[in-house]
Tab-separated table of C-alpha atoms in Angstrom:
chain	number	residue	atom	x	y	z
A	1	MET	CA	150.054	215.015	44.684
A	2	GLY	CA	150.303	212.808	41.582
A	3	ARG	CA	147.839	212.677	38.713
A	4	ARG	CA	144.499	214.486	38.945
A	5	TYR	CA	141.651	213.070	36.858
A	6	LYS	CA	139.594	215.125	34.405
A	7	ARG	CA	136.488	214.444	32.318
A	8	LEU	CA	134.835	211.927	34.642
A	9	ILE	CA	131.263	213.164	34.326
A	10	GLY	CA	130.616	211.104	31.192
A	11	ASP	CA	131.432	207.891	33.036
A	12	ILE	CA	129.332	208.930	36.036
A	13	VAL	CA	126.163	209.622	34.035
A	14	ASP	CA	126.653	206.651	31.710
A	15	TRP	CA	123.411	204.653	31.673
A	16	ASP	CA	125.093	201.371	32.604
A	17	ASN	CA	126.765	203.065	35.573
A	18	LEU	CA	123.455	204.524	36.729
A	19	MET	CA	121.787	201.108	36.480
A	20	GLU	CA	124.604	199.562	38.522
A	21	ALA	CA	124.288	202.394	41.060
A	22	TYR	CA	120.558	201.693	41.344
A	23	ARG	CA	121.219	197.983	41.945
A	24	LEU	CA	123.794	198.773	44.626
A	25	ALA	CA	121.535	201.303	46.340
A	26	ARG	CA	118.592	198.883	46.569
A	27	ARG	CA	120.521	196.058	48.290
A	28	GLY	CA	118.815	195.115	51.538
A	29	LYS	CA	115.995	197.619	50.952
A	30	ARG	CA	113.651	195.807	48.575
A	31	ASP	CA	110.686	196.186	50.955
A	32	ARG	CA	110.949	199.984	51.342
A	33	GLN	CA	108.055	202.070	50.018
A	34	GLU	CA	110.473	204.723	48.790
A	35	LEU	CA	112.306	202.161	46.651
A	36	MET	CA	109.049	200.753	45.277
A	37	ARG	CA	107.959	204.217	44.155
A	38	PHE	CA	111.344	204.757	42.468
A	39	GLU	CA	111.193	201.381	40.720
A	40	ALA	CA	107.675	202.058	39.445
A	41	ARG	CA	109.115	204.961	37.420
A	42	LEU	CA	112.662	203.622	37.024
A	43	TRP	CA	113.418	204.883	33.512
A	44	GLU	CA	111.979	208.349	34.182
A	45	GLU	CA	113.785	208.648	37.526
A	46	LEU	CA	117.173	207.564	36.161
A	47	GLY	CA	116.745	209.696	33.060
A	48	ALA	CA	115.967	212.797	35.104
A	49	LEU	CA	118.897	212.080	37.440
A	50	GLN	CA	121.188	211.640	34.455
A	51	MET	CA	120.242	215.008	32.966
A	52	GLU	CA	120.494	216.858	36.302
A	53	MET	CA	123.950	215.447	37.034
A	54	LEU	CA	125.158	216.159	33.499
A	55	TRP	CA	123.903	219.755	33.327
A	56	GLY	CA	124.771	220.774	36.887
A	57	THR	CA	121.222	221.189	38.208
A	58	TYR	CA	121.285	218.234	40.611
A	59	GLN	CA	120.477	219.081	44.232
A	60	PRO	CA	120.250	216.481	47.048
A	61	GLY	CA	116.962	216.081	48.902
A	62	ARG	CA	116.209	216.249	52.628
A	63	TYR	CA	117.744	213.739	55.013
A	64	ARG	CA	115.856	211.444	57.364
A	65	SER	CA	117.391	211.480	60.832
A	66	PHE	CA	117.470	208.621	63.348
A	67	ILE	CA	119.590	207.464	66.281
A	68	VAL	CA	121.580	204.236	66.606
A	69	TYR	CA	123.033	203.035	69.884
A	70	GLU	CA	125.627	200.436	68.800
A	71	PRO	CA	128.530	200.471	69.068
A	72	LYS	CA	127.775	203.903	70.528
A	73	CYS	CA	125.013	206.492	70.392
A	74	ARG	CA	125.146	208.592	67.227
A	75	GLU	CA	122.845	210.337	64.795
A	76	ILE	CA	122.498	208.900	61.292
A	77	LEU	CA	121.309	211.049	58.395
A	78	ALA	CA	119.767	208.864	55.684
A	79	ALA	CA	119.567	210.390	52.214
A	80	PRO	CA	116.543	209.789	49.969
A	81	PHE	CA	116.851	206.729	47.726
A	82	ARG	CA	117.344	208.905	44.635
A	83	ASP	CA	120.362	210.565	46.255
A	84	ARG	CA	121.818	207.215	47.285
A	85	VAL	CA	121.715	206.190	43.624
A	86	ALA	CA	123.559	209.404	42.714
A	87	GLN	CA	126.208	208.785	45.371
A	88	HIS	CA	126.807	205.232	44.175
A	89	ALA	CA	127.142	206.518	40.598
A	90	ILE	CA	129.771	209.048	41.710
A	91	CYS	CA	131.687	206.593	43.900
A	92	ASN	CA	131.631	203.831	41.250
A	93	VAL	CA	133.868	206.115	39.170
A	94	CYS	CA	135.763	208.145	41.781
A	95	GLY	CA	136.202	205.380	44.356
A	96	PRO	CA	138.835	203.378	42.423
A	97	ILE	CA	140.753	206.609	41.749
A	98	TRP	CA	140.784	207.548	45.430
A	99	ASP	CA	141.628	203.983	46.437
A	100	ARG	CA	144.759	203.908	44.253
A	101	GLY	CA	146.069	206.996	46.059
A	102	MET	CA	145.922	205.392	49.517
A	103	ILE	CA	148.604	203.521	51.418
A	104	PHE	CA	148.443	199.736	51.676
A	105	ASP	CA	147.761	199.637	55.406
A	106	THR	CA	144.429	201.430	55.626
A	107	TYR	CA	141.576	198.952	55.845
A	108	ALA	CA	138.173	200.692	56.098
A	109	CYS	CA	135.682	200.722	53.201
A	110	ARG	CA	138.149	199.399	50.636
A	111	PRO	CA	137.853	196.368	48.339
A	112	GLY	CA	139.838	193.402	49.624
A	113	LYS	CA	140.482	194.959	53.036
A	114	GLY	CA	138.271	195.022	56.154
A	115	THR	CA	138.547	194.298	59.870
A	116	HIS	CA	139.829	190.736	59.631
A	117	CYS	CA	142.608	191.616	57.199
A	118	GLY	CA	143.603	194.536	59.413
A	119	ALA	CA	143.680	192.373	62.545
A	120	ASP	CA	145.760	189.739	60.723
A	121	ARG	CA	148.236	192.428	59.674
A	122	VAL	CA	148.686	193.772	63.211
A	123	GLU	CA	149.096	190.279	64.666
A	124	ALA	CA	151.755	189.436	62.067
A	125	TRP	CA	153.655	192.637	62.895
A	126	ALA	CA	153.440	191.926	66.621
A	127	ARG	CA	154.684	188.369	66.160
A	128	GLY	CA	157.616	189.447	64.018
A	129	MET	CA	158.720	192.291	66.292
A	130	ALA	CA	158.260	190.400	69.581
A	131	ALA	CA	160.731	187.754	68.426
A	132	SER	CA	163.597	190.270	68.467
A	133	GLY	CA	162.950	192.606	71.388
A	134	PRO	CA	160.453	194.701	73.372
A	135	VAL	CA	157.557	196.355	71.530
A	136	TRP	CA	155.469	199.393	72.474
A	137	VAL	CA	152.042	200.150	71.029
A	138	LEU	CA	150.630	203.592	70.312
A	139	LYS	CA	146.837	203.248	69.915
A	140	MET	CA	144.853	206.343	68.858
A	141	ASP	CA	141.162	207.103	68.303
A	142	VAL	CA	139.846	210.360	66.844
A	143	SER	CA	137.026	212.076	68.705
A	144	LYS	CA	133.699	212.326	66.823
A	145	TYR	CA	135.468	211.817	63.525
A	146	PHE	CA	132.681	212.300	60.957
A	147	PHE	CA	131.153	215.156	62.945
A	148	SER	CA	134.512	216.983	63.182
A	149	ILE	CA	135.383	217.121	59.469
A	150	SER	CA	134.818	220.633	58.168
A	151	HIS	CA	133.165	221.086	54.786
A	152	ARG	CA	136.169	223.147	53.743
A	153	LEU	CA	138.459	220.177	54.433
A	154	ALA	CA	136.025	217.769	52.733
A	155	ARG	CA	136.042	219.869	49.547
A	156	SER	CA	139.840	219.988	49.679
A	157	VAL	CA	140.488	216.249	50.003
A	158	VAL	CA	138.183	215.274	47.118
A	159	ARG	CA	140.255	217.620	44.941
A	160	ASP	CA	143.516	215.809	45.702
A	161	LYS	CA	142.819	213.425	42.818
A	162	ILE	CA	139.785	214.877	40.989
A	163	SER	CA	139.826	217.977	38.793
A	164	CYS	CA	136.699	217.424	36.655
A	165	PRO	CA	134.583	220.574	37.280
A	166	GLU	CA	131.217	218.834	36.792
A	167	THR	CA	132.182	215.988	39.144
A	168	LEU	CA	133.443	218.416	41.774
A	169	ARG	CA	130.185	220.358	41.511
A	170	LEU	CA	128.278	217.152	42.271
A	171	LEU	CA	130.513	216.333	45.235
A	172	ASP	CA	130.284	219.889	46.578
A	173	SER	CA	126.482	219.739	46.448
A	174	VAL	CA	126.463	216.484	48.436
A	175	ILE	CA	128.923	217.897	50.990
A	176	ALA	CA	126.888	221.087	51.399
A	177	SER	CA	123.576	219.218	51.717
A	178	SER	CA	123.983	218.713	55.487
A	179	ALA	CA	124.931	222.311	56.288
A	180	ALA	CA	122.601	224.392	58.447
A	181	ALA	CA	121.111	227.475	56.808
A	182	GLY	CA	123.354	230.481	57.303
A	183	ASP	CA	126.361	228.505	58.545
A	184	ARG	CA	129.392	229.982	56.776
A	185	ASP	CA	131.873	227.343	57.918
A	186	PRO	CA	129.881	224.130	58.490
A	187	ILE	CA	131.446	221.146	60.204
A	188	GLY	CA	130.422	217.501	60.005
A	189	VAL	CA	129.617	215.037	57.213
A	190	PRO	CA	126.604	212.683	57.455
A	191	VAL	CA	127.540	209.232	58.745
A	192	GLY	CA	124.925	207.581	56.505
A	193	ASN	CA	126.308	208.854	53.183
A	194	LEU	CA	128.495	206.673	50.970
A	195	THR	CA	130.405	209.792	49.939
A	196	SER	CA	131.041	210.578	53.616
A	197	GLN	CA	132.814	207.246	54.054
A	198	TRP	CA	135.152	208.124	51.212
A	199	ILE	CA	135.659	211.686	52.455
A	200	ALA	CA	136.521	210.422	55.940
A	201	ASN	CA	138.981	207.970	54.394
A	202	LEU	CA	140.527	210.732	52.285
A	203	VAL	CA	140.992	212.929	55.364
A	204	GLY	CA	142.633	209.929	57.033
A	205	ASN	CA	144.812	209.524	53.954
A	206	ARG	CA	146.314	212.940	54.660
A	207	ILE	CA	147.423	211.536	58.033
A	208	ASP	CA	148.557	208.247	56.442
A	209	GLN	CA	150.757	209.958	53.863
A	210	TRP	CA	152.338	212.130	56.556
A	211	ALA	CA	152.930	209.103	58.813
A	212	LYS	CA	154.558	207.087	56.040
A	213	ARG	CA	156.400	209.724	54.023
A	214	GLU	CA	157.452	212.291	56.629
A	215	MET	CA	157.589	210.241	59.823
A	216	GLY	CA	158.859	207.077	58.125
A	217	LEU	CA	156.636	204.734	60.167
A	218	ARG	CA	156.876	201.178	58.861
A	219	ARG	CA	154.313	199.580	61.159
A	220	TYR	CA	151.464	202.050	61.061
A	221	ILE	CA	147.874	201.001	60.323
A	222	ARG	CA	144.531	202.815	60.195
A	223	TYR	CA	140.911	201.710	60.117
A	224	MET	CA	138.880	204.904	59.576
A	225	ASP	CA	139.506	206.879	62.808
A	226	ASP	CA	141.419	204.147	64.686
A	227	MET	CA	145.216	204.132	64.302
A	228	VAL	CA	147.930	201.842	65.651
A	229	VAL	CA	151.723	202.233	65.533
A	230	LEU	CA	154.201	199.598	66.719
A	231	VAL	CA	157.645	200.855	67.764
A	232	ARG	CA	160.594	199.676	69.841
A	233	GLY	CA	160.687	202.175	72.702
A	234	LYS	CA	158.304	203.940	75.072
A	235	HIS	CA	159.893	207.344	74.523
A	236	THR	CA	159.524	206.941	70.763
A	237	ALA	CA	155.827	206.129	71.201
A	238	LEU	CA	155.271	209.146	73.476
A	239	ALA	CA	156.982	211.477	71.005
A	240	LEU	CA	154.855	210.081	68.179
A	241	ARG	CA	151.696	210.632	70.217
A	242	ASP	CA	152.535	214.348	70.466
A	243	ALA	CA	153.356	214.530	66.759
A	244	PHE	CA	150.048	212.885	65.818
A	245	ALA	CA	148.162	215.278	68.114
A	246	ASP	CA	149.710	218.231	66.260
A	247	LYS	CA	148.897	216.712	62.876
A	248	LEU	CA	145.281	216.096	63.878
A	249	ALA	CA	144.982	219.661	65.206
A	250	SER	CA	146.121	221.003	61.818
A	251	LEU	CA	143.083	219.236	60.311
A	252	GLY	CA	140.673	220.424	63.012
A	253	LEU	CA	140.631	217.022	64.738
A	254	ARG	CA	141.652	215.727	68.160
A	255	PHE	CA	142.092	212.477	70.044
A	256	SER	CA	139.359	210.817	72.028
A	257	LYS	CA	141.955	208.304	73.280
A	258	ALA	CA	145.694	207.941	72.792
A	259	SER	CA	147.372	205.208	74.824
A	260	VAL	CA	150.976	204.027	74.999
A	261	LEU	CA	151.313	200.467	76.322
A	262	PRO	CA	153.732	197.538	76.080
A	263	LEU	CA	152.756	194.778	73.677
A	264	ASP	CA	152.247	192.241	76.467
A	265	ARG	CA	149.123	194.234	77.478
A	266	GLY	CA	147.589	193.414	74.103
A	267	ILE	CA	146.417	195.672	71.269
A	268	ASN	CA	142.748	196.744	71.327
A	269	PHE	CA	141.949	197.027	67.637
A	270	LEU	CA	139.048	196.143	65.324
A	271	GLY	CA	136.991	194.375	67.955
A	272	TYR	CA	139.825	192.163	69.206
A	273	ARG	CA	142.568	192.149	71.820
A	274	ILE	CA	145.630	191.086	69.847
A	275	TRP	CA	148.850	189.471	71.052
A	276	PRO	CA	151.661	187.933	68.968
A	277	HIS	CA	150.245	184.410	69.232
A	278	LYS	CA	146.592	184.797	70.178
A	279	ARG	CA	143.552	186.983	69.636
A	280	LEU	CA	140.594	187.418	71.968
A	281	LEU	CA	137.227	189.091	71.537
A	282	ARG	CA	136.938	192.436	73.244
A	283	PRO	CA	134.552	192.371	76.235
A	284	ASP	CA	132.328	195.073	74.711
A	285	SER	CA	131.814	192.863	71.624
A	286	VAL	CA	130.541	190.064	73.863
A	287	ARG	CA	128.286	192.452	75.827
A	288	ARG	CA	126.781	193.858	72.616
A	289	MET	CA	126.055	190.373	71.315
A	290	ARG	CA	124.291	189.421	74.549
A	291	ARG	CA	122.118	192.543	74.257
A	292	ARG	CA	121.341	191.736	70.628
A	293	LEU	CA	120.362	188.197	71.522
A	294	ARG	CA	117.916	189.448	74.163
A	295	GLN	CA	116.432	191.858	71.632
A	296	MET	CA	116.182	189.106	69.011
A	297	GLU	CA	114.492	186.766	71.501
A	298	TRP	CA	111.775	189.381	72.052
A	299	GLU	CA	111.391	190.123	68.322
A	300	TYR	CA	111.199	186.413	67.462
A	301	ALA	CA	108.621	185.765	70.200
A	302	HIS	CA	106.398	188.539	68.836
A	303	GLY	CA	106.749	187.476	65.200
A	304	LEU	CA	108.758	190.515	64.106
A	305	ILE	CA	111.622	188.415	62.742
A	306	GLY	CA	111.866	184.851	61.471
A	307	LEU	CA	114.291	182.002	61.982
A	308	SER	CA	116.283	182.997	58.887
A	309	ASP	CA	116.802	186.500	60.333
A	310	VAL	CA	117.995	185.014	63.642
A	311	ARG	CA	120.460	182.719	61.924
A	312	GLN	CA	121.764	185.482	59.650
A	313	ARG	CA	122.442	187.886	62.523
A	314	ILE	CA	124.080	185.256	64.700
A	315	SER	CA	126.168	183.978	61.794
A	316	SER	CA	127.588	187.472	61.316
A	317	TRP	CA	128.822	187.559	64.920
A	318	LEU	CA	130.116	183.976	64.676
A	319	ALA	CA	132.164	184.965	61.621
A	320	HIS	CA	133.738	187.787	63.642
A	321	ALA	CA	134.303	185.525	66.669
A	322	GLY	CA	135.724	182.823	64.402
A	323	HIS	CA	138.828	184.972	63.831
A	324	ALA	CA	139.641	184.882	67.561
A	325	ASN	CA	140.401	182.233	70.172
A	326	ALA	CA	136.796	182.317	71.332
A	327	ASP	CA	135.264	178.826	71.309
A	328	THR	CA	134.420	178.921	75.019
A	329	ILE	CA	132.937	182.436	74.802
A	330	LYS	CA	130.793	181.441	71.802
A	331	ARG	CA	129.347	178.477	73.678
A	332	MET	CA	128.690	180.558	76.815
A	333	VAL	CA	126.914	183.339	74.909
A	334	LEU	CA	124.807	181.199	72.559
A	335	SER	CA	123.862	178.460	75.014
A	336	LYS	CA	121.836	180.974	77.049
A	337	ALA	CA	119.771	182.130	74.078
A	338	VAL	CA	116.346	180.498	73.709
A	339	PHE	CA	114.050	181.622	70.906
A	340	THR	CA	110.413	180.781	71.618
A	341	LYS	CA	107.403	181.624	69.482
A	342	ARG	CA	104.349	182.822	71.356
A	343	GLU	CA	101.704	180.098	71.116
A	344	ILE	CA	98.954	181.045	68.712
A	345	GLU	CA	95.626	180.559	70.432
A	346	GLY	CA	93.527	177.815	68.890
A	347	SER	CA	96.240	176.715	66.487
A	348	GLY	CA	96.846	173.413	68.212
A	349	GLN	CA	100.554	173.954	67.610
A	350	ARG	CA	102.884	172.275	70.088
A	351	PRO	CA	106.336	173.789	70.727
A	352	GLY	CA	109.284	171.777	69.492
A	353	GLU	CA	112.967	172.341	70.184
A	354	GLN	CA	115.719	172.401	67.608
A	355	ASN	CA	119.425	173.063	68.035
A	356	ALA	CA	120.888	175.565	65.601
A	357	SER	CA	124.404	177.011	65.937
A	358	GLY	CA	124.407	176.439	69.673
A	359	PHE	CA	121.207	178.299	70.529
A	360	LYS	CA	117.725	176.899	71.062
A	361	ILE	CA	114.697	177.457	68.835
A	362	GLN	CA	111.240	176.663	70.113
A	363	ASN	CA	108.419	176.934	67.571
């Protein structure tokens, strides 16, 4: 279990921490009416939040619900801006504590980690093992991960490293905020919450510690609910698949997919298909980008987004594609994208064409 941390509430409600939490919560949302109202009364809002968190009277507000369809259809619950500030304040202090208790090879929502580091790690393992014999890959995904975590389990994992009563009261209130009235054993944590990301990682850490300490797996890696194990034999991989299924069941979770394949079929992980000496984009990543480009073409034509927005969104995908052997795919996808402004009647403006990152802009 290791050390459990006490007396954290003072650091959480510290004014400098609350100001930093406010700055983190407002990133990318400067045009939101809710944020503008909060900023208009910044000192009063932060002062009230400070007192509520310190004296145990803080209660989260109502969520705003909406649906996203990429990479798959799921419901997002967005907390009010005030509650996002509170969650950042909590995670600014608790996050580093939780992070220190995790294994090296878990890569989601952690400083200095991320998808590219995780993909590099798997490719290095594959290259090293392939040089000395056959390799089998156990690839596992958890079904509806965030929606399957019980509140009872969420309260338990945050207590693995935290014992400050006031801090735990804050975390319990955030966990309980998505429960339906009258539900005695609620299940599911909101995907949109910062605290939910940490809770999901802490639940995964229970699996990580078991995999490393009890199962002795040297080449095991996790990115949130996606796990990969590299082993020498097929029978070993099949036995591990059954063991992982039992471990997940003990936490109230189950697989959505669990495949056992030889390394020469590639490893589908973090948006790539990975082999020892090459890495390709997954086909669904290319399909999603083509859909996004069509949507952006329509938004640009109708004046809903500008050229800077187009470049920013495409640059994000190019950064992802840049970590794969994907030069031909990048040219094929971007060469078909043409961004044309609708001609403004009476403006006398003539369309001009400009090449930018491989796609065409017509103003």
